Every structure is written in structure tokens, then in C-alpha cells.
Amino acid sequence: MRIIGGFLGGRRFNPPAKNWPTRPTTDIAKEGLFNILNNRIDFEKTVMLDLFGGTGSHSYEFISRGCQDVTYVDKFPGCVSFVSKTAKELGISDHIKIVKADVFKFLQSNSRQYDYIFAGPPYPLPNLNTIPDEVFKYNTLTEDGFFVLEHNPSHDFKNHPKYREERHYGTTIFAFFGY
């Protein structure tokens, strides 16, 4: 896997191949998403939340593009350990807060707001359809911010009241939500 843009652009990181509990976003889908974000976000002023953070790929991209304040959340110890180690190797530990927690419990207890929230949950997650409701129920997103949920064609969010648009990259779909 690689970081696409910013001062870390081109750097590679390799999550363990065995017993890895995540499905990393493909480079093609990630590149497409960041082409959109480049036109919508001032990375240096953005406070970012990475839910179901997995490999940390989205967190690294944001920091590489100038974001100073990233919160990464994942419940799997191997993921948390890998991201902590990788952040140190990349020299970005000062810009990422790593939280080992269940995402739904984190959202319930979190009192902070974020300008951009990304969620890349496991596609078979039984309550994946509730993630947008949870983000908005707990007032996690700033008024001008937006939330992107990665999912596959098995899920459809077009009727959600906060849904704005979606982009397709093969079977990867990014649904955009906001106020």
C-alpha cells in the first residue's frame, strides 16, 4: 500500500498479510476520493476522524497533505499497534491520536466535533446501515463538515436525510453526507 499525495507521497507501508482483519481501500478508489477532497478541503485547517481506521491509510493521506489533527479509531489490537508503529516510522506521531475502541462506543462517548469523518467499515458489518445515523445523532460532524462512508453495492443510502451524493470506483462506493 502507498501514500498517494503530500509530503509523504510515494511512501509505502505494508500491513501484515496473515490474520489481518481489514479490507484496505484500493489505491484507485482512494486516489479518486482524494481527487474530490482536494477541491473541497483545506487539509491544514481540517480536524479529521478516521473510523474503522484499519491500516491507517486515510489518516496518513490527511497528515501527508497538511492535516495537523487526526483521530484514528479501530477496535482491533493488531491494527492499532500497526498504525502506532507506522506513524512513528513516518514521523507523524504528533499529528495522530490513536484510539483503540469500538466505533459505536467511541461515537457515544466522544464530545468532539470533526470537519471531515471517514468510515471504512467491514462490508459485512451487521449494523453498517446505522453508521450515518450514529454520526449525526451524537453531533460528531461540524455544521460545515462532511462525512464519507465507504461501502459496497449491497448498501444504499440515497434515502438517508443527510445523504448528498456518491461516487463509484468498481464495487467500492463512497457515500457523502452533510447538513
mmCIF file of C-alpha atoms in Angstrom, residues 69-146:
data_model
loop_
_atom_site.group_PDB
_atom_site.id
_atom_site.type_symbol
_atom_site.label_atom_id
_atom_site.label_comp_id
_atom_site.label_asym_id
_atom_site.label_seq_id
_atom_site.Cartn_x
_atom_site.Cartn_y
_atom_site.Cartn_z
ATOM 1 C CA ASP A 69 -5.226 16.893 13.839
ATOM 2 C CA VAL A 70 -6.314 13.329 13.035
ATOM 3 C CA THR A 71 -8.127 10.897 15.320
ATOM 4 C CA TYR A 72 -7.912 7.239 14.288
ATOM 5 C CA VAL A 73 -10.342 4.699 15.816
ATOM 6 C CA ASP A 74 -10.254 0.917 15.486
ATOM 7 C CA LYS A 75 -11.016 -1.893 17.921
ATOM 8 C CA PHE A 76 -8.528 -4.459 16.649
ATOM 9 C CA PRO A 77 -5.280 -4.505 18.678
ATOM 10 C CA GLY A 78 -3.210 -5.543 15.640
ATOM 11 C CA CYS A 79 -4.462 -2.559 13.632
ATOM 12 C CA VAL A 80 -3.860 -0.121 16.477
ATOM 13 C CA SER A 81 -0.364 -1.488 17.021
ATOM 14 C CA PHE A 82 0.432 -1.363 13.289
ATOM 15 C CA VAL A 83 -0.756 2.251 12.937
ATOM 16 C CA SER A 84 1.164 3.337 16.026
ATOM 17 C CA LYS A 85 4.339 1.727 14.677
ATOM 18 C CA THR A 86 3.820 3.102 11.159
ATOM 19 C CA ALA A 87 3.081 6.633 12.420
ATOM 20 C CA LYS A 88 6.392 6.569 14.305
ATOM 21 C CA GLU A 89 8.254 5.285 11.238
ATOM 22 C CA LEU A 90 6.697 8.033 9.093
ATOM 23 C CA GLY A 91 7.469 10.696 11.716
ATOM 24 C CA ILE A 92 3.824 11.769 12.098
ATOM 25 C CA SER A 93 3.010 10.584 15.630
ATOM 26 C CA ASP A 94 2.454 14.161 16.816
ATOM 27 C CA HIS A 95 -0.450 14.602 14.392
ATOM 28 C CA ILE A 96 -2.453 11.441 15.065
ATOM 29 C CA LYS A 97 -4.391 10.400 18.144
ATOM 30 C CA ILE A 98 -4.815 6.625 18.073
ATOM 31 C CA VAL A 99 -7.852 5.250 19.905
ATOM 32 C CA LYS A 100 -8.431 1.530 20.459
ATOM 33 C CA ALA A 101 -12.209 1.348 20.767
ATOM 34 C CA ASP A 102 -15.393 0.035 19.262
ATOM 35 C CA VAL A 103 -16.521 2.764 16.835
ATOM 36 C CA PHE A 104 -20.113 2.818 18.113
ATOM 37 C CA LYS A 105 -18.998 3.178 21.736
ATOM 38 C CA PHE A 106 -16.495 5.861 20.708
ATOM 39 C CA LEU A 107 -19.236 7.882 18.995
ATOM 40 C CA GLN A 108 -21.435 7.638 22.117
ATOM 41 C CA SER A 109 -18.716 8.870 24.464
ATOM 42 C CA ASN A 110 -16.962 11.376 22.187
ATOM 43 C CA SER A 111 -17.772 15.054 22.736
ATOM 44 C CA ARG A 112 -15.570 16.480 19.994
ATOM 45 C CA GLN A 113 -16.674 17.608 16.536
ATOM 46 C CA TYR A 114 -14.799 16.953 13.298
ATOM 47 C CA ASP A 115 -14.739 18.731 9.929
ATOM 48 C CA TYR A 116 -14.299 15.526 7.975
ATOM 49 C CA ILE A 117 -15.217 11.996 9.016
ATOM 50 C CA PHE A 118 -14.302 8.916 7.033
ATOM 51 C CA ALA A 119 -15.679 5.464 7.854
ATOM 52 C CA GLY A 120 -14.397 2.362 6.081
ATOM 53 C CA PRO A 121 -16.207 -0.411 7.965
ATOM 54 C CA PRO A 122 -16.071 -4.100 7.113
ATOM 55 C CA TYR A 123 -18.728 -4.554 4.411
ATOM 56 C CA PRO A 124 -20.445 -7.466 6.203
ATOM 57 C CA LEU A 125 -20.806 -5.414 9.422
ATOM 58 C CA PRO A 126 -24.400 -6.158 10.538
ATOM 59 C CA ASN A 127 -25.141 -2.575 11.601
ATOM 60 C CA LEU A 128 -23.292 -0.781 8.778
ATOM 61 C CA ASN A 129 -26.546 0.930 7.749
ATOM 62 C CA THR A 130 -26.761 2.661 11.140
ATOM 63 C CA ILE A 131 -23.382 4.423 10.904
ATOM 64 C CA PRO A 132 -24.687 7.677 9.342
ATOM 65 C CA ASP A 133 -27.432 7.902 11.979
ATOM 66 C CA GLU A 134 -24.884 7.397 14.760
ATOM 67 C CA VAL A 135 -22.551 10.084 13.389
ATOM 68 C CA PHE A 136 -25.379 12.646 13.251
ATOM 69 C CA LYS A 137 -27.143 11.536 16.453
ATOM 70 C CA TYR A 138 -24.071 12.332 18.525
ATOM 71 C CA ASN A 139 -23.354 15.627 16.720
ATOM 72 C CA THR A 140 -19.910 14.414 15.683
ATOM 73 C CA LEU A 141 -19.736 16.435 12.455
ATOM 74 C CA THR A 142 -19.275 20.212 12.326
ATOM 75 C CA GLU A 143 -22.043 22.180 10.634
ATOM 76 C CA ASP A 144 -19.943 22.788 7.502
ATOM 77 C CA GLY A 145 -18.235 19.399 7.558
ATOM 78 C CA PHE A 146 -18.950 16.247 5.660
#
